[in-house]
Coordinates of C-alpha atoms in Angstrom, one line a residue:
Chain A
M1 CA 0.0 0.0 0.0
S2 CA 1.3 3.4 -1.0
A3 CA 2.4 5.6 1.9
A4 CA 1.3 8.8 0.2
P5 CA -2.4 9.5 0.9
L6 CA -4.7 9.9 -2.2
I7 CA -7.0 12.2 -0.3
S8 CA -6.3 14.2 2.9
V9 CA -9.0 16.0 4.8
S10 CA -6.9 18.2 7.0
Q11 CA -8.1 20.1 10.1
A12 CA -11.5 20.5 8.4
S13 CA -14.3 22.2 10.2
K14 CA -17.8 22.9 9.0
V15 CA -20.0 25.3 10.9
Y16 CA -23.7 25.9 10.0
R17 CA -25.7 28.8 11.3
I18 CA -29.2 28.1 12.3
G19 CA -30.7 31.4 13.4
D20 CA -28.4 32.8 16.0
A21 CA -27.1 29.4 16.9
Q22 CA -24.0 27.8 15.4
V23 CA -23.8 24.1 14.8
R24 CA -20.3 22.6 14.4
A25 CA -21.0 19.6 12.2
L26 CA -17.3 18.9 11.6
D27 CA -14.7 19.8 14.1
E28 CA -11.1 20.0 12.9
A29 CA -11.4 16.5 11.4
S30 CA -8.3 15.1 9.7
V31 CA -8.6 11.9 7.7
E32 CA -6.3 10.4 5.1
I33 CA -7.2 7.6 2.7
R34 CA -4.7 5.9 0.4
A35 CA -5.2 4.3 -3.0
G36 CA -6.5 0.7 -2.8
E37 CA -7.8 1.3 0.7
L38 CA -11.4 0.5 1.8
V39 CA -12.2 2.6 4.8
G40 CA -15.4 2.6 6.8
I41 CA -16.7 5.7 8.5
L42 CA -18.8 4.7 11.4
G43 CA -20.7 6.6 14.1
P44 CA -24.1 7.5 15.4
S45 CA -26.5 9.9 13.7
G46 CA -25.4 13.5 13.9
S47 CA -21.8 12.5 14.4
G48 CA -20.7 14.3 11.3
K49 CA -20.4 11.4 8.9
T50 CA -22.4 12.9 6.1
T51 CA -20.8 16.3 6.5
F52 CA -17.4 14.6 6.3
L53 CA -18.6 12.9 3.1
M54 CA -19.7 16.3 1.6
I55 CA -16.4 17.9 2.4
A56 CA -14.3 15.0 1.2
G57 CA -16.6 14.6 -1.9
L58 CA -16.1 18.3 -2.8
L59 CA -19.8 18.9 -2.5
D60 CA -19.2 21.6 0.0
T61 CA -16.2 23.6 1.2
P62 CA -15.0 23.5 4.8
T63 CA -15.4 26.5 7.0
S64 CA -11.8 26.1 8.0
G65 CA -9.1 23.5 7.0
R66 CA -8.6 22.1 3.5
V67 CA -8.8 19.0 1.3
L68 CA -5.8 17.8 -0.6
F69 CA -5.8 15.3 -3.4
N70 CA -2.5 13.7 -4.2
G71 CA -0.8 16.4 -2.1
R72 CA -2.5 19.2 -4.0
V73 CA -4.9 21.6 -2.2
I74 CA -8.3 21.1 -3.9
S75 CA -10.8 22.6 -1.5
K76 CA -10.5 25.3 1.1
P77 CA -13.0 27.8 2.6
E78 CA -12.7 30.3 -0.2
T79 CA -12.9 27.8 -3.0
N80 CA -15.8 28.2 -5.5
L81 CA -18.0 25.1 -5.6
N82 CA -18.2 25.4 -9.4
Q83 CA -14.5 24.9 -9.6
L84 CA -14.8 21.7 -7.7
R85 CA -17.3 20.3 -10.2
D86 CA -14.8 19.5 -12.9
F87 CA -12.5 17.9 -10.4
R88 CA -15.3 15.8 -9.0
R89 CA -16.4 14.7 -12.4
K90 CA -12.9 13.4 -13.3
H91 CA -11.7 11.9 -10.0
L92 CA -14.6 11.0 -7.8
G93 CA -17.5 8.5 -7.8
F94 CA -20.5 8.4 -5.5
V95 CA -22.8 5.7 -4.3
F96 CA -25.7 6.4 -2.0
Q97 CA -28.2 4.7 0.2
K98 CA -30.8 5.0 -2.5
A99 CA -29.5 4.2 -6.0
N100 CA -30.5 7.6 -7.2
L101 CA -31.0 6.5 -10.7
I102 CA -32.6 8.8 -13.2
P103 CA -36.1 7.3 -13.6
F104 CA -36.5 8.2 -17.2
L105 CA -33.2 6.6 -18.3
N106 CA -32.7 2.9 -18.6
A107 CA -29.8 1.1 -16.9
T108 CA -27.3 1.6 -19.7
Q109 CA -28.2 5.3 -20.1
N110 CA -27.9 5.8 -16.3
V111 CA -24.3 4.7 -16.6
Q112 CA -23.8 6.4 -20.0
I113 CA -24.8 9.8 -18.7
A114 CA -21.9 10.0 -16.3
L115 CA -19.5 9.3 -19.2
Q116 CA -21.2 11.8 -21.6
I117 CA -21.1 14.5 -18.9
N118 CA -17.4 13.9 -18.8
G119 CA -17.1 14.4 -22.5
A120 CA -17.0 10.8 -23.7
R121 CA -18.2 10.1 -27.2
R122 CA -21.7 8.5 -27.3
R123 CA -20.5 5.3 -28.9
Y124 CA -17.7 4.7 -26.5
A125 CA -20.0 5.7 -23.6
A126 CA -22.6 3.1 -24.7
Q127 CA -20.0 0.4 -25.1
R128 CA -18.4 1.0 -21.7
S129 CA -21.7 1.2 -20.0
R130 CA -22.8 -2.1 -21.3
L131 CA -19.4 -3.6 -20.3
L132 CA -19.7 -2.3 -16.8
L133 CA -23.3 -3.7 -16.4
E134 CA -22.1 -7.1 -17.7
Q135 CA -19.3 -7.0 -15.2
F136 CA -21.8 -6.5 -12.4
G137 CA -24.0 -9.3 -13.8
I138 CA -26.9 -7.2 -15.0
G139 CA -26.1 -7.0 -18.7
N140 CA -29.5 -8.6 -19.3
R141 CA -31.2 -5.7 -17.6
A142 CA -29.4 -3.0 -19.7
K143 CA -32.6 -1.8 -21.3
N144 CA -34.7 -1.8 -18.2
L145 CA -35.8 1.4 -16.5
P146 CA -35.0 1.7 -12.8
S147 CA -38.6 1.0 -11.8
Q148 CA -38.2 -2.4 -13.5
L149 CA -35.1 -3.3 -11.4
S150 CA -34.8 -4.8 -7.9
G151 CA -33.1 -2.8 -5.2
G152 CA -29.9 -4.8 -5.5
E153 CA -29.9 -4.4 -9.3
Q154 CA -30.4 -0.7 -8.9
Q155 CA -27.5 -0.4 -6.5
R156 CA -25.3 -2.3 -8.9
V157 CA -26.2 0.1 -11.7
A158 CA -25.3 2.9 -9.3
I159 CA -21.9 1.4 -8.6
A160 CA -21.4 0.9 -12.3
R161 CA -22.2 4.6 -12.8
A162 CA -19.7 5.6 -10.1
L163 CA -17.0 3.6 -11.8
A164 CA -17.8 4.8 -15.3
N165 CA -15.2 7.6 -15.4
Q166 CA -12.5 5.4 -13.7
P167 CA -12.4 7.5 -10.5
E168 CA -9.5 7.3 -8.1
L169 CA -11.9 7.7 -5.1
I170 CA -15.4 6.4 -4.4
L171 CA -17.4 7.8 -1.6
A172 CA -20.4 5.8 -0.5
D173 CA -23.1 6.9 1.9
E174 CA -24.9 4.0 3.5
P175 CA -24.8 1.9 0.3
T176 CA -26.2 -1.2 2.0
A177 CA -28.9 0.4 4.1
N178 CA -31.8 -0.5 1.7
L179 CA -30.5 -4.0 1.0
D180 CA -30.9 -7.4 2.8
S181 CA -27.8 -8.8 4.4
A182 CA -26.8 -11.0 1.5
R183 CA -27.2 -8.2 -1.1
G184 CA -25.4 -5.8 1.3
R185 CA -22.5 -8.2 1.6
Q186 CA -22.3 -8.5 -2.1
V187 CA -22.0 -4.7 -2.5
M188 CA -19.3 -4.5 0.1
E189 CA -17.4 -7.4 -1.5
T190 CA -17.6 -5.5 -4.8
F191 CA -16.0 -2.5 -3.1
R192 CA -13.3 -4.8 -1.6
R193 CA -12.6 -6.2 -5.0
L194 CA -12.4 -2.8 -6.6
A195 CA -10.0 -1.6 -4.0
D196 CA -7.8 -4.6 -4.4
Q197 CA -7.9 -5.0 -8.1
E198 CA -8.5 -1.5 -9.4
R199 CA -6.5 0.3 -6.6
I200 CA -9.5 2.6 -6.0
A201 CA -9.7 4.3 -2.7
I202 CA -13.1 3.7 -1.2
C203 CA -14.7 5.5 1.7
V204 CA -17.9 4.0 3.0
V205 CA -20.1 5.8 5.5
T206 CA -22.2 3.1 7.2
H207 CA -24.2 2.0 10.2
D208 CA -23.9 -1.6 9.1
L209 CA -21.4 -3.4 11.3
R210 CA -21.9 -6.8 9.5
C211 CA -19.3 -6.1 6.9
V212 CA -16.6 -4.4 8.9
D213 CA -14.4 -7.4 8.4
L214 CA -14.0 -6.2 4.8
F215 CA -12.7 -2.8 5.7
D216 CA -8.9 -2.0 5.9
R217 CA -9.7 0.6 8.5
C218 CA -12.7 1.9 10.4
I219 CA -12.9 5.5 11.5
T220 CA -15.5 6.3 14.1
M221 CA -16.9 9.8 14.2
S222 CA -18.3 11.5 17.3
D223 CA -19.3 15.1 17.6
G224 CA -17.8 16.0 14.3
R225 CA -14.4 14.4 15.1
P226 CA -12.8 11.1 14.0
T227 CA -12.2 9.5 17.4
V228 CA -11.0 6.1 16.6
Q229 CA -8.9 5.3 13.4
Chain B
M1 CA -28.7 10.5 -25.5
N2 CA -30.9 13.5 -25.1
L3 CA -32.1 14.0 -21.6
A4 CA -35.0 16.3 -22.6
W5 CA -36.4 13.8 -25.1
A6 CA -35.9 10.9 -22.7
D7 CA -37.8 12.7 -20.0
I8 CA -40.6 13.5 -22.4
R9 CA -40.8 9.9 -23.6
H10 CA -41.1 8.8 -20.0
H11 CA -44.0 11.3 -19.3
V12 CA -45.5 11.1 -22.8
L13 CA -49.1 11.5 -21.6
R14 CA -48.4 14.6 -19.7
F15 CA -46.4 16.1 -22.5
F16 CA -49.2 15.2 -24.9
L17 CA -51.8 16.9 -22.8
T18 CA -49.6 19.9 -22.3
T19 CA -49.0 20.3 -26.0
I20 CA -52.8 19.9 -26.7
G21 CA -53.6 22.6 -24.1
V22 CA -50.9 25.0 -25.2
G23 CA -51.8 24.2 -28.8
A24 CA -55.4 25.2 -28.1
L25 CA -54.1 28.6 -26.9
F26 CA -52.0 29.0 -30.0
T27 CA -55.0 27.9 -32.1
A28 CA -57.0 30.7 -30.4
T29 CA -54.2 33.2 -31.3
I30 CA -54.0 31.9 -34.9
G31 CA -57.8 32.1 -35.1
M32 CA -58.0 35.7 -33.9
I33 CA -55.3 36.9 -36.3
G34 CA -56.9 34.8 -39.1
L35 CA -60.3 36.2 -38.3
Y36 CA -58.9 39.7 -38.6
R37 CA -57.3 38.8 -41.9
G38 CA -60.5 37.3 -43.0
V39 CA -62.5 40.5 -42.2
V40 CA -59.9 42.6 -44.1
Y41 CA -60.1 40.2 -47.0
E42 CA -63.8 40.3 -47.1
T43 CA -63.9 44.0 -46.6
L44 CA -61.5 44.6 -49.5
L45 CA -62.8 41.8 -51.7
I46 CA -64.9 43.9 -54.1
I47 CA -62.6 46.9 -53.8
N48 CA -59.6 44.8 -54.9
D49 CA -61.3 42.5 -57.4
V50 CA -63.9 44.5 -59.3
G51 CA -61.2 46.4 -61.3
A52 CA -62.1 50.0 -60.5
D53 CA -59.4 52.7 -60.3
I54 CA -61.7 55.4 -58.9
W55 CA -65.0 55.3 -57.0
V56 CA -67.3 58.2 -57.5
A57 CA -69.7 58.5 -54.5
Q58 CA -72.1 61.0 -53.0
G59 CA -70.5 64.3 -52.1
H60 CA -68.8 64.5 -48.7
R61 CA -69.4 60.8 -48.1
A62 CA -66.8 58.1 -47.9
G63 CA -69.0 55.7 -49.8
P64 CA -70.2 53.3 -50.8
F65 CA -68.6 50.9 -48.2
A66 CA -67.7 53.0 -45.2
E67 CA -70.7 55.3 -45.4
L68 CA -74.0 55.2 -47.2
S69 CA -73.8 56.8 -50.6
E70 CA -76.4 57.6 -53.1
V71 CA -75.8 59.1 -56.5
S72 CA -77.9 59.6 -59.6
G73 CA -78.4 56.5 -61.8
T74 CA -77.2 58.6 -64.8
L75 CA -73.9 59.8 -63.2
D76 CA -72.2 57.2 -65.3
R77 CA -73.1 59.1 -68.5
R78 CA -71.4 62.2 -67.2
L79 CA -68.3 60.2 -66.2
E80 CA -68.0 58.6 -69.6
G81 CA -67.1 62.0 -71.0
V82 CA -64.2 62.7 -68.6
P83 CA -60.8 62.7 -70.3
G84 CA -58.8 59.6 -69.3
V85 CA -61.8 57.5 -68.4
S86 CA -61.9 54.1 -70.1
Q87 CA -65.0 52.5 -68.6
V88 CA -67.6 53.3 -66.0
R89 CA -69.9 50.9 -64.2
R90 CA -72.6 51.7 -61.7
F91 CA -72.5 49.9 -58.3
I92 CA -75.1 49.2 -55.7
Q93 CA -74.9 47.1 -52.6
F94 CA -77.3 46.7 -49.6
N95 CA -78.0 44.1 -47.0
Q96 CA -81.4 42.5 -46.7
Q97 CA -83.0 39.5 -45.0
Y98 CA -85.2 37.2 -47.0
E99 CA -87.1 34.1 -46.1
I100 CA -86.4 31.4 -48.6
N101 CA -87.7 27.9 -48.3
G102 CA -88.4 28.5 -44.7
R103 CA -84.8 29.7 -44.1
R104 CA -84.0 33.2 -43.0
L105 CA -81.1 34.4 -45.1
R106 CA -79.2 37.7 -44.7
M107 CA -77.5 38.6 -47.9
A108 CA -75.5 41.4 -49.4
V109 CA -77.4 42.2 -52.6
T110 CA -74.9 43.6 -55.1
G111 CA -75.8 45.1 -58.4
L112 CA -73.6 44.7 -61.4
D113 CA -73.9 47.1 -64.4
F114 CA -74.9 44.5 -67.0
P115 CA -74.0 44.3 -69.9
K116 CA -70.8 46.2 -69.3
D117 CA -70.1 44.0 -66.3
K118 CA -71.1 40.4 -66.7
G119 CA -69.4 39.5 -63.5
N120 CA -66.4 37.9 -65.2
W121 CA -64.2 38.8 -62.3
I122 CA -66.3 36.8 -59.8
P123 CA -64.6 33.4 -59.1
L124 CA -67.2 30.8 -59.8
I125 CA -67.1 27.3 -58.5
A126 CA -70.2 26.3 -60.6
G127 CA -72.4 27.7 -63.3
R128 CA -71.8 30.8 -65.5
H129 CA -71.7 34.5 -65.5
F130 CA -74.6 36.8 -66.5
Y131 CA -76.3 36.3 -69.9
A132 CA -79.4 38.3 -69.3
G133 CA -80.3 41.7 -67.7
H134 CA -83.0 40.4 -65.5
Y135 CA -83.8 37.6 -63.0
E136 CA -80.4 36.0 -62.9
A137 CA -78.3 35.8 -59.8
I138 CA -74.8 34.6 -58.8
A139 CA -74.7 33.5 -55.2
D140 CA -71.9 33.0 -52.7
Q141 CA -71.7 29.3 -51.7
S142 CA -72.4 30.3 -48.0
L143 CA -76.0 31.1 -49.0
G144 CA -76.5 27.5 -49.7
F145 CA -77.9 27.7 -53.2
T146 CA -77.0 25.5 -56.2
V147 CA -77.0 26.3 -59.9
G148 CA -80.6 26.1 -61.2
D149 CA -82.3 27.0 -57.9
Q150 CA -85.3 29.3 -58.3
I151 CA -85.6 31.8 -55.4
R152 CA -88.3 34.4 -54.8
L153 CA -87.1 37.8 -53.9
G154 CA -89.7 40.5 -53.7
H155 CA -92.3 39.9 -56.3
D156 CA -90.0 38.1 -58.7
D157 CA -88.3 34.7 -59.2
Y158 CA -84.6 34.6 -59.8
T159 CA -82.5 31.8 -61.2
I160 CA -79.2 31.0 -59.6
I161 CA -76.9 30.8 -62.6
G162 CA -73.6 30.7 -60.8
V163 CA -72.1 29.8 -57.4
A164 CA -69.1 31.7 -56.2
A165 CA -66.5 31.1 -53.5
G166 CA -65.4 33.5 -50.8
Q167 CA -67.8 36.3 -51.8
V168 CA -69.0 37.9 -48.6
D169 CA -69.2 41.5 -47.4
M170 CA -67.6 43.1 -44.3
A171 CA -70.5 41.8 -42.1
G172 CA -69.9 38.3 -43.3
D173 CA -73.2 38.2 -45.3
G174 CA -72.9 36.1 -48.5
I175 CA -73.2 38.3 -51.6
L176 CA -75.9 37.8 -54.1
Y177 CA -75.0 39.4 -57.4
V178 CA -77.8 40.6 -59.6
T179 CA -78.0 43.2 -62.3
I180 CA -78.4 46.9 -61.4
P181 CA -82.0 47.1 -62.4
D182 CA -82.9 44.0 -60.4
A183 CA -81.0 45.4 -57.4
Q184 CA -82.9 48.6 -57.6
T185 CA -86.2 46.7 -57.8
L186 CA -85.2 44.6 -54.8
N187 CA -84.1 47.7 -52.9
T188 CA -87.3 49.6 -53.4
F189 CA -89.6 46.6 -52.8
A190 CA -92.2 47.2 -50.2
P191 CA -95.5 45.4 -49.4
S192 CA -98.6 46.8 -51.0
E193 CA -99.9 48.1 -47.7
A194 CA -96.7 50.1 -47.1
I195 CA -96.9 51.6 -50.6
L196 CA -100.4 52.7 -50.0
L197 CA -99.6 54.3 -46.7
N198 CA -96.6 56.0 -48.2
R199 CA -98.9 57.6 -50.9
M200 CA -101.3 58.8 -48.3
N201 CA -98.6 60.3 -46.1
K202 CA -96.1 62.2 -48.2
T203 CA -94.4 63.6 -45.1
A204 CA -93.6 60.2 -43.8
P205 CA -89.9 59.6 -43.3
G206 CA -88.2 57.9 -46.2
R207 CA -86.8 54.5 -46.3
S208 CA -83.2 53.9 -45.3
G209 CA -82.3 52.4 -48.6
Y210 CA -81.7 53.9 -52.0
S211 CA -84.2 56.0 -53.8
A212 CA -85.7 54.7 -57.0
G213 CA -83.4 54.9 -60.0
R214 CA -80.3 55.8 -57.9
V215 CA -77.2 53.8 -57.3
G216 CA -74.5 53.7 -54.5
A217 CA -71.5 54.8 -56.6
V218 CA -70.0 54.6 -60.0
M219 CA -66.8 52.7 -60.6
V220 CA -64.3 54.2 -63.0
A221 CA -61.6 52.4 -64.9
L222 CA -58.9 54.7 -66.4
R223 CA -57.2 54.5 -69.7
P224 CA -53.6 53.2 -69.6
G225 CA -51.3 56.1 -68.9
A226 CA -54.1 58.4 -67.7
D227 CA -53.2 60.6 -64.7
Q228 CA -55.3 59.4 -61.9
E229 CA -54.9 62.6 -59.9
Q230 CA -55.9 64.7 -62.9
V231 CA -59.0 62.7 -63.5
R232 CA -59.8 62.8 -59.8
N233 CA -59.5 66.6 -59.6
Y234 CA -61.6 67.0 -62.8
I235 CA -64.5 65.0 -61.3
R236 CA -64.2 66.5 -57.9
N237 CA -64.5 70.0 -59.3
W238 CA -68.1 69.2 -60.2
G239 CA -68.7 69.7 -56.5
D240 CA -71.6 67.2 -56.1
V241 CA -69.6 64.0 -55.8
E242 CA -66.7 62.5 -53.8
V243 CA -63.9 60.8 -55.7
L244 CA -62.0 58.0 -54.0
T245 CA -59.2 56.0 -55.4
R246 CA -58.7 52.3 -54.6
D247 CA -56.0 53.3 -52.0
D248 CA -58.4 55.8 -50.4
Q249 CA -61.0 53.0 -50.1
E250 CA -58.5 50.7 -48.5
D251 CA -57.3 53.4 -46.1
I252 CA -60.8 54.3 -45.1
M253 CA -61.8 50.7 -44.4
L254 CA -58.6 49.6 -42.7
N255 CA -57.8 52.7 -40.7
G256 CA -61.4 53.8 -40.2
R257 CA -64.0 51.1 -39.9
L258 CA -61.7 48.3 -38.9
W259 CA -59.4 50.3 -36.6
R260 CA -61.2 49.4 -33.4
L261 CA -61.5 45.7 -34.5
R262 CA -57.8 45.7 -35.2
I263 CA -57.0 47.1 -31.7
Q264 CA -59.5 44.7 -30.1
I265 CA -58.0 41.7 -31.8
L266 CA -54.5 42.8 -31.0
A267 CA -55.5 43.1 -27.3
F268 CA -57.0 39.6 -27.3
V269 CA -53.9 38.2 -29.0
G270 CA -51.7 39.9 -26.4
M271 CA -53.9 38.4 -23.6
T272 CA -53.8 34.9 -25.1
L273 CA -50.1 35.0 -25.6
L274 CA -49.7 36.2 -21.9
V275 CA -51.9 33.3 -20.7
T276 CA -49.9 30.9 -22.9
T277 CA -46.6 32.2 -21.5
V278 CA -47.9 31.7 -17.9
V279 CA -49.2 28.2 -18.8
V280 CA -45.9 27.1 -20.4
S281 CA -43.9 28.7 -17.6
L282 CA -45.9 26.8 -15.0
S283 CA -45.6 23.5 -16.9
I284 CA -41.8 23.9 -17.3
Y285 CA -41.4 25.1 -13.7
T286 CA -43.5 22.1 -12.4
M287 CA -41.5 19.7 -14.5
T288 CA -38.3 21.2 -13.2
V289 CA -39.3 21.1 -9.6
E290 CA -40.3 17.4 -10.0
K291 CA -36.8 16.8 -11.4
T292 CA -34.9 18.6 -8.6
H293 CA -33.4 15.4 -7.3
Q294 CA -32.2 14.3 -10.7
I295 CA -30.8 17.8 -11.4
A296 CA -28.9 17.6 -8.1
L297 CA -27.6 14.2 -9.2
L298 CA -26.5 15.5 -12.6
K299 CA -24.7 18.3 -10.8
L300 CA -23.1 15.8 -8.4
L301 CA -21.9 13.8 -11.4
G302 CA -20.3 17.0 -12.6
A303 CA -22.7 18.2 -15.2
R304 CA -22.1 21.7 -16.3
D305 CA -24.9 24.3 -16.0
S306 CA -25.2 24.3 -19.8
I307 CA -26.3 20.6 -19.8
I308 CA -29.0 21.4 -17.3
V309 CA -30.1 24.6 -19.1
A310 CA -30.1 22.7 -22.4
M311 CA -32.4 20.0 -21.0
I312 CA -35.0 22.5 -19.8
L313 CA -34.7 24.8 -22.8
Q314 CA -35.1 21.8 -25.2
Q315 CA -38.2 20.6 -23.4
A316 CA -39.7 24.1 -23.6
L317 CA -38.8 24.3 -27.3
L318 CA -40.3 20.9 -27.9
I319 CA -43.5 22.0 -26.2
G320 CA -43.5 25.1 -28.4
V321 CA -42.9 23.2 -31.6
K322 CA -45.3 20.4 -30.9
S323 CA -47.9 22.8 -29.5
F324 CA -47.7 24.9 -32.6
A325 CA -47.9 21.9 -34.9
S326 CA -51.0 20.8 -33.0
A327 CA -52.3 24.4 -33.3
L328 CA -51.8 24.3 -37.1
L329 CA -53.6 21.0 -37.3
Q330 CA -56.5 22.2 -35.2
S331 CA -56.7 25.4 -37.2
Y332 CA -56.8 23.7 -40.5
V333 CA -59.4 21.2 -39.3
I334 CA -61.7 23.6 -37.3
F335 CA -61.6 27.0 -38.9
P336 CA -63.0 26.1 -42.3
H337 CA -66.2 25.3 -40.4
F338 CA -66.4 28.7 -38.8
P339 CA -69.2 31.0 -40.1
R340 CA -66.7 33.8 -40.9
T341 CA -63.6 33.5 -43.0
V342 CA -60.5 32.7 -41.0
L343 CA -57.7 33.4 -43.3
L344 CA -54.4 31.6 -42.5
L345 CA -51.7 33.5 -44.3
P346 CA -48.3 31.7 -44.5
S347 CA -46.5 34.9 -43.5
D348 CA -48.7 35.2 -40.4
L349 CA -48.2 31.5 -39.5
A350 CA -44.5 31.9 -39.9
V351 CA -44.5 34.9 -37.5
E352 CA -46.8 33.1 -35.1
G353 CA -44.6 30.0 -35.2
A354 CA -41.5 32.1 -34.4
M355 CA -43.4 33.8 -31.6
A356 CA -44.4 30.4 -30.2
I357 CA -40.8 29.3 -30.1
V358 CA -39.6 32.6 -28.6
L359 CA -42.4 32.6 -26.1
C360 CA -41.7 29.0 -24.9
A361 CA -38.0 29.7 -24.7
A362 CA -38.7 32.8 -22.5
A363 CA -41.2 30.8 -20.4
S364 CA -38.4 28.3 -19.6
W365 CA -36.6 31.1 -17.7
F366 CA -38.3 30.3 -14.4
G367 CA -37.5 26.6 -14.7
I368 CA -33.9 27.3 -15.6
R369 CA -33.6 29.7 -12.7
K370 CA -34.9 27.0 -10.3
A371 CA -32.7 24.3 -11.8
L372 CA -29.5 26.5 -11.5
S373 CA -30.3 27.1 -7.8
V374 CA -30.3 23.3 -7.1
R375 CA -27.2 22.2 -5.3
A376 CA -25.4 18.9 -5.9
Q377 CA -25.5 18.1 -2.2
E378 CA -29.3 17.9 -2.2
V379 CA -28.8 14.4 -3.4
L380 CA -27.8 13.5 0.1
S381 CA -30.9 15.1 1.6

């Protein structure tokens, strides 16, 4: 495993104002994840897991601190979110609790859209999408709309979409929460395989402790801080 | 892959109903403009088609269309002697209601100066032009007659010798062409009782129509190369008649009699377009709000604003194009059955089509604004 971290969230804080009150959702959190590493982010509700995911996933900027990618500062308080969009498109993939597939696109198109947004040619995008779906065992459902797929199949399409642009980092938010234990385990094993074979860094926010054996490391969040690494 | 098209295909029924609804509004707009064009066409029909360069009407009257005009039935003889004049024809037109075969029919009885004018300029769809100076009539098809029909007008029977298309007056009444003497007879027709009473009471107010032997105006055709202004001034100097050119007649009708109608229709068109804009805006906005989660997802995947804007704009334009196509279809199916002419001019339709596209594009602004305000992190909410 490489010593240099792929992503470093360094001393990142996120403070929200709700009326006169200030809520410190993330409190000088520092986390590093290396290529090929599968890391679990655990913790109770309100511990700052999702906020961490938003900061690490470049969906929001920290109030203080910074995010580095391969040693380069990518996000800091004054960074414009629009500038992060291009970086996010090229380097990051996301998987959520819900598959979040676009209901009016079929399985192939749901994967294809990520490629086309990144500027891939339509023909290449279609070919790669079909290949990814076949790799995940749902090539036969390529033309089906999300409403015609089971929860597990939808989640596999979502993972295929996250992998479409060959990201270096995948961030997953409760990806097994809506799946039964067997399907949930399959998803986690897929992440394990991707980390091992594709050298993708994967950060999974989860409540599900049944799969912790697959993680390289678990980080427990509490009151906006990573307490156990 | 086109996101706008994919979304529309997924919600095809709603898109269809939206285009039908918006199309109906566009149809109303096309109809109102077409109705105005139809009224203009009908108003200028005789002015444009009859082949008169100059109309000589009653003095200080803008007759015979905009105002009632009555001139001597022998005025044409005087006009024949004017230098530059090639041909003169008397003209008479009045609206009357008759009961024929149990049907009440309003018609614009129009007298032609037979044999100088056999009605050759009237576009017939059946029958022939005038052969005889009495008891023949050419009817517009809206009156419902066929060639050979015998109709009783006043004390006399008339034979329908020809059926014409699109021959109605400004009020929309179908024109019945007869010869001048027949028109004068019909105009002065009164029941026996009324004639008797009129004889007994010489001071009784006169009828609103033309006096016996008089006509509405005389149409003048000029010789090639004749100076219209010179001829006009020559006739005007007589002092008892008004001289109006074809352009004068057009101007009087369009900017005088039809001015209020024009403003009214313009106001209705404006209102309909405003309603259409609101409806399209609301449709696009609702469609956008329903897609908030998908838009956030697209942003999370790194979609540029241009991709989101294009999706919404394309949907608005598709609604515009499909609605206008639906409006065209509805217009061509429905309007021919309207009692008044609804004239669909290609130039008007082109402008209306362009307006539909621009309007739908503008209506997408609210949806686009909403979409651009969506943040990628809303996917996590």
